[in-house]
PDB file of C-alpha atoms and ligand atoms in Angstrom:
ATOM      1  CA  MET L   1       8.261  -4.769  37.081  1.00 57.00           C
ATOM      2  CA  ALA L   2       5.033  -4.124  35.257  1.00 69.00           C
ATOM      3  CA  ASN L   3       5.987  -3.722  31.380  1.00 85.00           C
ATOM      4  CA  GLU L   4       3.728  -2.376  28.475  1.00 90.00           C
ATOM      5  CA  PHE L   5       4.301  -5.581  26.636  1.00 94.00           C
ATOM      6  CA  ASP L   6       3.677  -8.340  29.339  1.00 95.00           C
ATOM      7  CA  TYR L   7       0.532  -9.393  27.416  1.00 96.00           C
ATOM      8  CA  ILE L   8       3.138 -10.532  24.831  1.00 98.00           C
ATOM      9  CA  ARG L   9       4.618 -12.589  27.294  1.00 97.00           C
ATOM     10  CA  GLU L  10       1.458 -14.199  28.220  1.00 97.00           C
ATOM     11  CA  ASN L  11       0.113 -14.728  24.813  1.00 98.00           C
ATOM     12  CA  LEU L  12       3.374 -16.570  23.901  1.00 98.00           C
ATOM     13  CA  ARG L  13       3.478 -18.527  26.903  1.00 98.00           C
ATOM     14  CA  VAL L  14      -0.423 -19.796  25.908  1.00 98.00           C
ATOM     15  CA  ILE L  15       0.960 -20.298  22.227  1.00 98.00           C
ATOM     16  CA  GLN L  16       3.823 -22.052  23.254  1.00 98.00           C
ATOM     17  CA  ASP L  17       1.755 -24.621  25.339  1.00 98.00           C
ATOM     18  CA  LYS L  18      -0.811 -25.382  22.841  1.00 98.00           C
ATOM     19  CA  VAL L  19       1.806 -25.749  20.132  1.00 98.00           C
ATOM     20  CA  GLY L  20       3.835 -28.075  22.444  1.00 98.00           C
ATOM     21  CA  GLN L  21       0.453 -29.988  22.975  1.00 98.00           C
ATOM     22  CA  ALA L  22      -0.137 -30.253  19.520  1.00 98.00           C
ATOM     23  CA  GLN L  23       3.482 -31.157  18.377  1.00 97.00           C
ATOM     24  CA  GLU L  24       3.217 -33.862  20.876  1.00 97.00           C
ATOM     25  CA  LYS L  25       0.194 -35.587  19.239  1.00 97.00           C
ATOM     26  CA  SER L  26       1.599 -34.974  15.359  1.00 96.00           C
ATOM     27  CA  GLY L  27       4.993 -35.610  16.003  1.00 95.00           C
ATOM     28  CA  ASN L  28       6.234 -32.879  14.054  1.00 93.00           C
ATOM     29  CA  ASN L  29       8.853 -30.565  15.108  1.00 96.00           C
ATOM     30  CA  VAL L  30       6.820 -26.926  15.075  1.00 98.00           C
ATOM     31  CA  ARG L  31       8.366 -23.378  14.420  1.00 98.00           C
ATOM     32  CA  ILE L  32       6.647 -20.546  15.362  1.00 98.00           C
ATOM     33  CA  MET L  33       6.761 -17.335  13.383  1.00 98.00           C
ATOM     34  CA  ALA L  34       5.874 -13.928  14.712  1.00 98.00           C
ATOM     35  CA  VAL L  35       3.870 -12.042  12.258  1.00 98.00           C
ATOM     36  CA  THR L  36       4.373  -8.345  12.474  1.00 98.00           C
ATOM     37  CA  LYS L  37       2.010  -6.413  10.401  1.00 96.00           C
ATOM     38  CA  THR L  38       1.120  -3.238  11.792  1.00 96.00           C
ATOM     39  CA  VAL L  39       3.014  -4.126  15.131  1.00 97.00           C
ATOM     40  CA  PRO L  40       5.599  -1.314  16.303  1.00 96.00           C
ATOM     41  CA  PRO L  41       9.251  -2.676  16.252  1.00 97.00           C
ATOM     42  CA  GLU L  42       9.362  -2.461  20.097  1.00 97.00           C
ATOM     43  CA  ALA L  43       6.751  -4.866  20.377  1.00 97.00           C
ATOM     44  CA  VAL L  44       8.471  -7.335  18.022  1.00 98.00           C
ATOM     45  CA  ASN L  45      11.745  -6.736  19.778  1.00 98.00           C
ATOM     46  CA  TYR L  46      10.029  -7.520  23.183  1.00 97.00           C
ATOM     47  CA  ALA L  47       9.102 -11.108  21.460  1.00 98.00           C
ATOM     48  CA  VAL L  48      12.287 -11.422  20.112  1.00 98.00           C
ATOM     49  CA  ARG L  49      13.770 -10.978  23.705  1.00 97.00           C
ATOM     50  CA  LEU L  50      11.382 -13.923  24.733  1.00 97.00           C
ATOM     51  CA  GLY L  51      12.921 -16.331  22.551  1.00 97.00           C
ATOM     52  CA  ILE L  52      10.995 -15.581  18.767  1.00 98.00           C
ATOM     53  CA  ASP L  53      13.655 -16.124  16.105  1.00 98.00           C
ATOM     54  CA  LEU L  54      11.405 -15.895  13.010  1.00 98.00           C
ATOM     55  CA  LEU L  55       9.537 -12.820  11.767  1.00 98.00           C
ATOM     56  CA  GLY L  56       6.894 -12.945   8.716  1.00 98.00           C
ATOM     57  CA  GLU L  57       6.642  -9.803   6.918  1.00 98.00           C
ATOM     58  CA  ASN L  58       3.835  -8.999   4.564  1.00 96.00           C
ATOM     59  CA  ARG L  59       4.373  -5.730   2.900  1.00 96.00           C
ATOM     60  CA  VAL L  60       7.675  -5.002   1.466  1.00 98.00           C
ATOM     61  CA  GLN L  61       7.325  -1.057   1.902  1.00 97.00           C
ATOM     62  CA  GLU L  62       6.399  -1.742   5.655  1.00 97.00           C
ATOM     63  CA  PHE L  63       9.287  -4.284   6.271  1.00 98.00           C
ATOM     64  CA  LEU L  64      11.633  -1.581   4.801  1.00 97.00           C
ATOM     65  CA  SER L  65      10.669   1.112   7.182  1.00 97.00           C
ATOM     66  CA  LYS L  66      10.905  -1.184  10.317  1.00 97.00           C
ATOM     67  CA  GLN L  67      13.875  -3.210   9.505  1.00 96.00           C
ATOM     68  CA  GLU L  68      16.464  -0.694  10.847  1.00 97.00           C
ATOM     69  CA  SER L  69      14.759  -1.292  14.030  1.00 97.00           C
ATOM     70  CA  TYR L  70      14.494  -4.896  14.525  1.00 97.00           C
ATOM     71  CA  ASP L  71      16.801  -6.835  16.921  1.00 95.00           C
ATOM     72  CA  LYS L  72      18.961  -8.842  14.222  1.00 94.00           C
ATOM     73  CA  SER L  73      18.925 -11.869  15.970  1.00 95.00           C
ATOM     74  CA  ALA L  74      15.630 -13.197  14.302  1.00 98.00           C
ATOM     75  CA  GLN L  75      15.467 -14.298  10.724  1.00 98.00           C
ATOM     76  CA  VAL L  76      12.938 -12.890   8.225  1.00 98.00           C
ATOM     77  CA  HIS L  77      10.393 -14.519   5.821  1.00 98.00           C
ATOM     78  CA  ILE L  78       8.375 -12.706   3.253  1.00 98.00           C
ATOM     79  CA  ILE L  79       4.823 -14.348   3.570  1.00 98.00           C
ATOM     80  CA  GLY L  80       2.711 -11.467   1.752  1.00 97.00           C
ATOM     81  CA  HIS L  81       2.131 -11.327  -2.390  1.00 96.00           C
ATOM     82  CA  LEU L  82       5.598 -10.008  -3.618  1.00 97.00           C
ATOM     83  CA  GLN L  83       5.430  -8.182  -6.872  1.00 97.00           C
ATOM     84  CA  THR L  84       8.719  -8.932  -9.073  1.00 98.00           C
ATOM     85  CA  ASN L  85      10.016  -5.181  -9.112  1.00 98.00           C
ATOM     86  CA  LYS L  86      10.237  -5.318  -5.454  1.00 98.00           C
ATOM     87  CA  VAL L  87      12.586  -8.667  -4.927  1.00 98.00           C
ATOM     88  CA  LYS L  88      15.571  -6.369  -5.184  1.00 98.00           C
ATOM     89  CA  TYR L  89      14.590  -4.530  -2.081  1.00 98.00           C
ATOM     90  CA  ILE L  90      14.252  -7.714   0.015  1.00 98.00           C
ATOM     91  CA  ILE L  91      16.907 -10.468  -1.647  1.00 98.00           C
ATOM     92  CA  ASN L  92      19.522  -9.503   1.097  1.00 97.00           C
ATOM     93  CA  SER L  93      17.589  -9.313   4.003  1.00 97.00           C
ATOM     94  CA  VAL L  94      15.408 -12.200   4.320  1.00 98.00           C
ATOM     95  CA  SER L  95      16.213 -16.049   4.613  1.00 98.00           C
ATOM     96  CA  MET L  96      13.185 -17.191   2.850  1.00 98.00           C
ATOM     97  CA  ILE L  97      10.360 -16.270   0.442  1.00 98.00           C
ATOM     98  CA  GLN L  98       7.113 -18.172   1.380  1.00 98.00           C
ATOM     99  CA  SER L  99       4.862 -16.707  -1.182  1.00 98.00           C
ATOM    100  CA  VAL L 100       6.267 -17.558  -4.396  1.00 98.00           C
ATOM    101  CA  ASP L 101       3.036 -18.475  -6.955  1.00 98.00           C
ATOM    102  CA  SER L 102       4.502 -17.749 -10.360  1.00 98.00           C
ATOM    103  CA  LEU L 103       7.498 -19.132 -12.594  1.00 98.00           C
ATOM    104  CA  ARG L 104       7.898 -15.390 -13.197  1.00 98.00           C
ATOM    105  CA  LEU L 105       8.471 -14.633  -9.686  1.00 98.00           C
ATOM    106  CA  GLY L 106      10.621 -17.540  -8.999  1.00 98.00           C
ATOM    107  CA  GLN L 107      13.026 -16.421 -12.066  1.00 98.00           C
ATOM    108  CA  GLU L 108      13.432 -13.065 -10.653  1.00 98.00           C
ATOM    109  CA  ILE L 109      14.259 -14.244  -7.292  1.00 98.00           C
ATOM    110  CA  ASN L 110      16.805 -16.551  -8.959  1.00 98.00           C
ATOM    111  CA  ARG L 111      18.136 -14.205 -11.197  1.00 98.00           C
ATOM    112  CA  LEU L 112      18.786 -11.641  -8.184  1.00 98.00           C
ATOM    113  CA  ALA L 113      19.754 -14.584  -6.030  1.00 98.00           C
ATOM    114  CA  GLU L 114      22.658 -15.426  -8.478  1.00 98.00           C
ATOM    115  CA  LYS L 115      23.654 -11.459  -8.635  1.00 98.00           C
ATOM    116  CA  ASN L 116      23.964 -11.426  -5.180  1.00 98.00           C
ATOM    117  CA  GLY L 117      25.940 -14.383  -4.803  1.00 98.00           C
ATOM    118  CA  LYS L 118      23.684 -16.575  -2.775  1.00 98.00           C
ATOM    119  CA  ILE L 119      20.809 -19.388  -3.129  1.00 98.00           C
ATOM    120  CA  MET L 120      17.420 -18.239  -1.709  1.00 98.00           C
ATOM    121  CA  ASP L 121      15.191 -20.761  -0.085  1.00 98.00           C
ATOM    122  CA  ILE L 122      11.539 -20.335  -1.086  1.00 98.00           C
ATOM    123  CA  LEU L 123       8.147 -22.039  -0.564  1.00 98.00           C
ATOM    124  CA  CYS L 124       5.330 -22.352  -2.961  1.00 98.00           C
ATOM    125  CA  GLU L 125       2.247 -20.684  -2.263  1.00 98.00           C
ATOM    126  CA  VAL L 126      -0.841 -22.677  -2.753  1.00 98.00           C
ATOM    127  CA  ASN L 127      -4.268 -21.352  -3.056  1.00 98.00           C
ATOM    128  CA  ILE L 128      -6.076 -24.457  -1.290  1.00 97.00           C
ATOM    129  CA  GLY L 129      -9.688 -22.781  -1.531  1.00 96.00           C
ATOM    130  CA  GLY L 130      -9.293 -21.420  -4.971  1.00 95.00           C
ATOM    131  CA  GLU L 131     -10.353 -18.158  -3.741  1.00 94.00           C
ATOM    132  CA  ASP L 132     -10.152 -15.131  -5.839  1.00 93.00           C
ATOM    133  CA  SER L 133      -9.036 -12.985  -3.020  1.00 91.00           C
ATOM    134  CA  LYS L 134      -6.252 -15.035  -2.688  1.00 93.00           C
ATOM    135  CA  SER L 135      -2.784 -15.250  -4.196  1.00 95.00           C
ATOM    136  CA  GLY L 136      -1.181 -18.379  -4.629  1.00 98.00           C
ATOM    137  CA  VAL L 137      -1.056 -21.228  -7.259  1.00 98.00           C
ATOM    138  CA  SER L 138      -3.911 -23.662  -7.958  1.00 98.00           C
ATOM    139  CA  PRO L 139      -3.623 -27.113  -6.418  1.00 98.00           C
ATOM    140  CA  GLU L 140      -3.889 -28.686  -9.880  1.00 98.00           C
ATOM    141  CA  ASN L 141      -0.771 -26.747 -10.956  1.00 98.00           C
ATOM    142  CA  LEU L 142       1.153 -26.745  -7.860  1.00 98.00           C
ATOM    143  CA  LYS L 143       3.549 -30.015  -9.026  1.00 98.00           C
ATOM    144  CA  ASP L 144       4.388 -28.327 -12.182  1.00 98.00           C
ATOM    145  CA  LEU L 145       5.534 -24.764 -10.855  1.00 98.00           C
ATOM    146  CA  VAL L 146       7.414 -26.687  -7.809  1.00 98.00           C
ATOM    147  CA  THR L 147       8.907 -28.846 -10.661  1.00 98.00           C
ATOM    148  CA  GLU L 148       9.783 -25.864 -13.092  1.00 98.00           C
ATOM    149  CA  LEU L 149      11.433 -23.581  -9.870  1.00 98.00           C
ATOM    150  CA  SER L 150      13.223 -26.803  -8.839  1.00 98.00           C
ATOM    151  CA  GLN L 151      15.399 -26.124 -11.802  1.00 98.00           C
ATOM    152  CA  LEU L 152      16.382 -22.865 -11.375  1.00 98.00           C
ATOM    153  CA  SER L 153      20.000 -22.901  -9.438  1.00 98.00           C
ATOM    154  CA  TYR L 154      19.884 -20.096  -7.067  1.00 98.00           C
ATOM    155  CA  ILE L 155      16.765 -20.790  -5.619  1.00 98.00           C
ATOM    156  CA  LYS L 156      15.823 -23.747  -3.313  1.00 98.00           C
ATOM    157  CA  VAL L 157      12.132 -25.157  -2.921  1.00 98.00           C
ATOM    158  CA  LYS L 158      11.955 -25.878   0.645  1.00 98.00           C
ATOM    159  CA  GLY L 159       7.872 -26.730   0.669  1.00 98.00           C
ATOM    160  CA  ILE L 160       4.575 -25.108   0.485  1.00 98.00           C
ATOM    161  CA  MET L 161       2.671 -22.585   2.253  1.00 98.00           C
ATOM    162  CA  THR L 162      -1.298 -22.025   2.341  1.00 98.00           C
ATOM    163  CA  ILE L 163      -3.874 -19.718   3.915  1.00 96.00           C
ATOM    164  CA  PRO L 164      -6.803 -21.776   3.892  1.00 95.00           C
ATOM    165  CA  PRO L 165     -10.374 -20.627   3.850  1.00 93.00           C
ATOM    166  CA  PRO L 166     -11.491 -19.521   7.172  1.00 85.00           C
ATOM    167  CA  SER L 167     -14.849 -21.800   6.877  1.00 85.00           C
ATOM    168  CA  ASP L 168     -14.253 -25.671   6.536  1.00 84.00           C
ATOM    169  CA  SER L 169     -10.487 -25.119   7.403  1.00 88.00           C
ATOM    170  CA  ASP L 170     -10.462 -28.763   8.606  1.00 92.00           C
ATOM    171  CA  ILE L 171     -11.154 -29.937   4.965  1.00 96.00           C
ATOM    172  CA  PHE L 172      -8.567 -27.348   3.616  1.00 97.00           C
ATOM    173  CA  LEU L 173      -5.797 -28.136   6.150  1.00 97.00           C
ATOM    174  CA  GLY L 174      -6.407 -31.895   5.260  1.00 97.00           C
ATOM    175  CA  ARG L 175      -6.236 -31.495   1.383  1.00 97.00           C
ATOM    176  CA  THR L 176      -3.217 -29.341   1.964  1.00 98.00           C
ATOM    177  CA  GLN L 177      -1.599 -32.200   3.762  1.00 98.00           C
ATOM    178  CA  GLU L 178      -2.456 -34.407   1.283  1.00 98.00           C
ATOM    179  CA  LEU L 179      -0.742 -32.267  -1.407  1.00 98.00           C
ATOM    180  CA  PHE L 180       2.248 -31.745   0.608  1.00 98.00           C
ATOM    181  CA  ASN L 181       2.777 -35.502   1.304  1.00 98.00           C
ATOM    182  CA  SER L 182       2.172 -36.246  -2.401  1.00 98.00           C
ATOM    183  CA  LEU L 183       4.847 -33.752  -3.362  1.00 98.00           C
ATOM    184  CA  LYS L 184       7.290 -35.222  -0.986  1.00 97.00           C
ATOM    185  CA  ASP L 185       6.401 -38.737  -2.226  1.00 97.00           C
ATOM    186  CA  SER L 186       7.142 -37.599  -6.115  1.00 96.00           C
ATOM    187  CA  ASP L 187      10.768 -36.730  -4.721  1.00 94.00           C
ATOM    188  CA  ILE L 188      11.174 -33.623  -7.391  1.00 96.00           C
ATOM    189  CA  SER L 189      14.633 -33.481  -8.528  1.00 95.00           C
ATOM    190  CA  GLY L 190      16.175 -30.285  -7.017  1.00 95.00           C
ATOM    191  CA  ALA L 191      13.094 -29.684  -4.303  1.00 96.00           C
ATOM    192  CA  ASP L 192      13.620 -30.438  -0.318  1.00 97.00           C
ATOM    193  CA  MET L 193       9.989 -30.755   0.613  1.00 97.00           C
ATOM    194  CA  ASP L 194      10.781 -29.976   4.291  1.00 98.00           C
ATOM    195  CA  ILE L 195       8.413 -27.322   5.336  1.00 98.00           C
ATOM    196  CA  LEU L 196       4.461 -27.174   5.544  1.00 98.00           C
ATOM    197  CA  SER L 197       3.875 -23.377   6.464  1.00 98.00           C
ATOM    198  CA  MET L 198       0.007 -23.898   7.551  1.00 98.00           C
ATOM    199  CA  GLY L 199      -1.764 -22.450  10.298  1.00 97.00           C
ATOM    200  CA  MET L 200      -2.642 -18.958  11.971  1.00 97.00           C
ATOM    201  CA  SER L 201      -4.079 -17.724  14.977  1.00 97.00           C
ATOM    202  CA  ASN L 202      -7.450 -19.083  14.660  1.00 95.00           C
ATOM    203  CA  ASP L 203      -6.436 -22.501  13.255  1.00 96.00           C
ATOM    204  CA  TYR L 204      -2.484 -23.251  14.363  1.00 97.00           C
ATOM    205  CA  GLU L 205      -3.293 -26.105  16.472  1.00 97.00           C
ATOM    206  CA  LYS L 206      -5.533 -28.136  14.042  1.00 97.00           C
ATOM    207  CA  ALA L 207      -2.976 -27.150  11.463  1.00 97.00           C
ATOM    208  CA  ILE L 208      -0.156 -28.901  13.502  1.00 98.00           C
ATOM    209  CA  LEU L 209      -2.331 -31.951  13.395  1.00 98.00           C
ATOM    210  CA  HIS L 210      -2.561 -31.913   9.967  1.00 98.00           C
ATOM    211  CA  GLY L 211       1.138 -32.040   9.658  1.00 98.00           C
ATOM    212  CA  SER L 212       2.120 -28.238   9.587  1.00 98.00           C
ATOM    213  CA  ASN L 213       5.786 -27.587  11.050  1.00 98.00           C
ATOM    214  CA  LEU L 214       5.632 -23.649  10.561  1.00 98.00           C
ATOM    215  CA  VAL L 215       2.563 -21.864  12.230  1.00 98.00           C
ATOM    216  CA  ARG L 216       2.430 -18.121  11.536  1.00 98.00           C
ATOM    217  CA  ILE L 217       0.953 -15.996  14.470  1.00 98.00           C
ATOM    218  CA  GLY L 218       0.037 -12.366  14.353  1.00 98.00           C
ATOM    219  CA  THR L 219      -3.235 -11.494  16.509  1.00 98.00           C
ATOM    220  CA  ALA L 220      -2.696 -14.156  18.830  1.00 98.00           C
ATOM    221  CA  LEU L 221       0.638 -13.093  19.838  1.00 98.00           C
ATOM    222  CA  PHE L 222       0.658  -8.990  19.651  1.00 98.00           C
ATOM    223  CA  GLY L 223      -3.321  -8.590  19.919  1.00 96.00           C
ATOM    224  CA  ALA L 224      -5.669  -6.943  17.150  1.00 93.00           C
ATOM    225  CA  ARG L 225      -3.938  -5.273  14.392  1.00 90.00           C
ATOM    226  CA  ASN L 226      -4.359  -1.490  14.530  1.00 84.00           C
ATOM    227  CA  TYR L 227      -3.802  -0.561  10.646  1.00 80.00           C
ATOM    228  CA  ARG L 228      -3.302   3.325  11.523  1.00 74.00           C
ATOM    229  CA  ASN L 229       0.079   2.109  12.599  1.00 67.00           C
ATOM    230  CA  ILE L 230       1.317   1.856   9.161  1.00 61.00           C
TER     231      ILE L 230
HETATM  232  C1  PLP C   1      -1.630 -11.697   9.127  1.00 63.09           C
HETATM  233  C2  PLP C   1      -0.934 -13.040   8.392  1.00 63.09           C
HETATM  234  C3  PLP C   1      -0.724 -14.248   9.228  1.00 63.09           C
HETATM  235  C4  PLP C   1      -1.047 -14.027  10.744  1.00 63.09           C
HETATM  236  O1  PLP C   1      -2.680 -14.038  10.897  1.00 63.09           O
HETATM  237  P1  PLP C   1      -3.350 -13.984  12.364  1.00 63.09           P
HETATM  238  O2  PLP C   1      -4.726 -14.497  12.237  1.00 63.09           O
HETATM  239  O3  PLP C   1      -3.222 -12.738  12.811  1.00 63.09           O
HETATM  240  O4  PLP C   1      -2.102 -14.626  13.339  1.00 63.09           O
HETATM  241  C5  PLP C   1      -0.490 -15.463   8.928  1.00 63.09           C
HETATM  242  N1  PLP C   1       0.130 -15.485   7.497  1.00 63.09           N
HETATM  243  C6  PLP C   1      -0.187 -14.614   6.564  1.00 63.09           C
HETATM  244  C7  PLP C   1       0.220 -14.580   4.960  1.00 63.09           C
HETATM  245  C8  PLP C   1      -0.682 -13.292   6.843  1.00 63.09           C
HETATM  246  O5  PLP C   1      -0.543 -12.072   5.912  1.00 63.09           O
END
């Protein structure tokens, strides 16, 4: 029977195909995240029933308003800029915070994780293109930040996340891969450099070829965003 969300099924098939091919070339084991901003919960749940097991949330407010309606079988990661005063709202409902870009934010996550009897996995977000419009730590300060965050007992640094500038993306994908590999090689005490979260709808195949093992996909899966939905 035709369904209003059939396009999601078709889109996912295409994405899985391309990820599979890129994965074979790169040798990475790649996880696909569905990025849900502006997407109604019914569409998100449809994707989860098709096998998506990871959701990416940008805005705390939007997440809180949709969370109750979500199928609980998928994990949720925060991928958008997070203010320290909002950590308390999400500390118990997400399995990772990918957008940590300051020691202050890391300390607040650490404090609330301890209070809630857990260890929170995090990624450090790096602003690889040095763009004013984007959050993230500068490439120059990344290693120091990872080192400092890794000393906190109730968070675990699992890798890095980036949004490369859309132009010249190959250069920035390559630079991020180099940074990731050099962090791995430094073997920073307390950190597990396992995850390189890089690649969105327009560059996920290239990102995988540059070592990404977590791609964050919104429009290629759900179609163009309608900001009137939020
Ligand atoms: C919106 C968003 C994505 C997904 O972008 P698309 O181009 O729609 O795939 C990925 N990562 C972050 C951090 C985002 O905000």
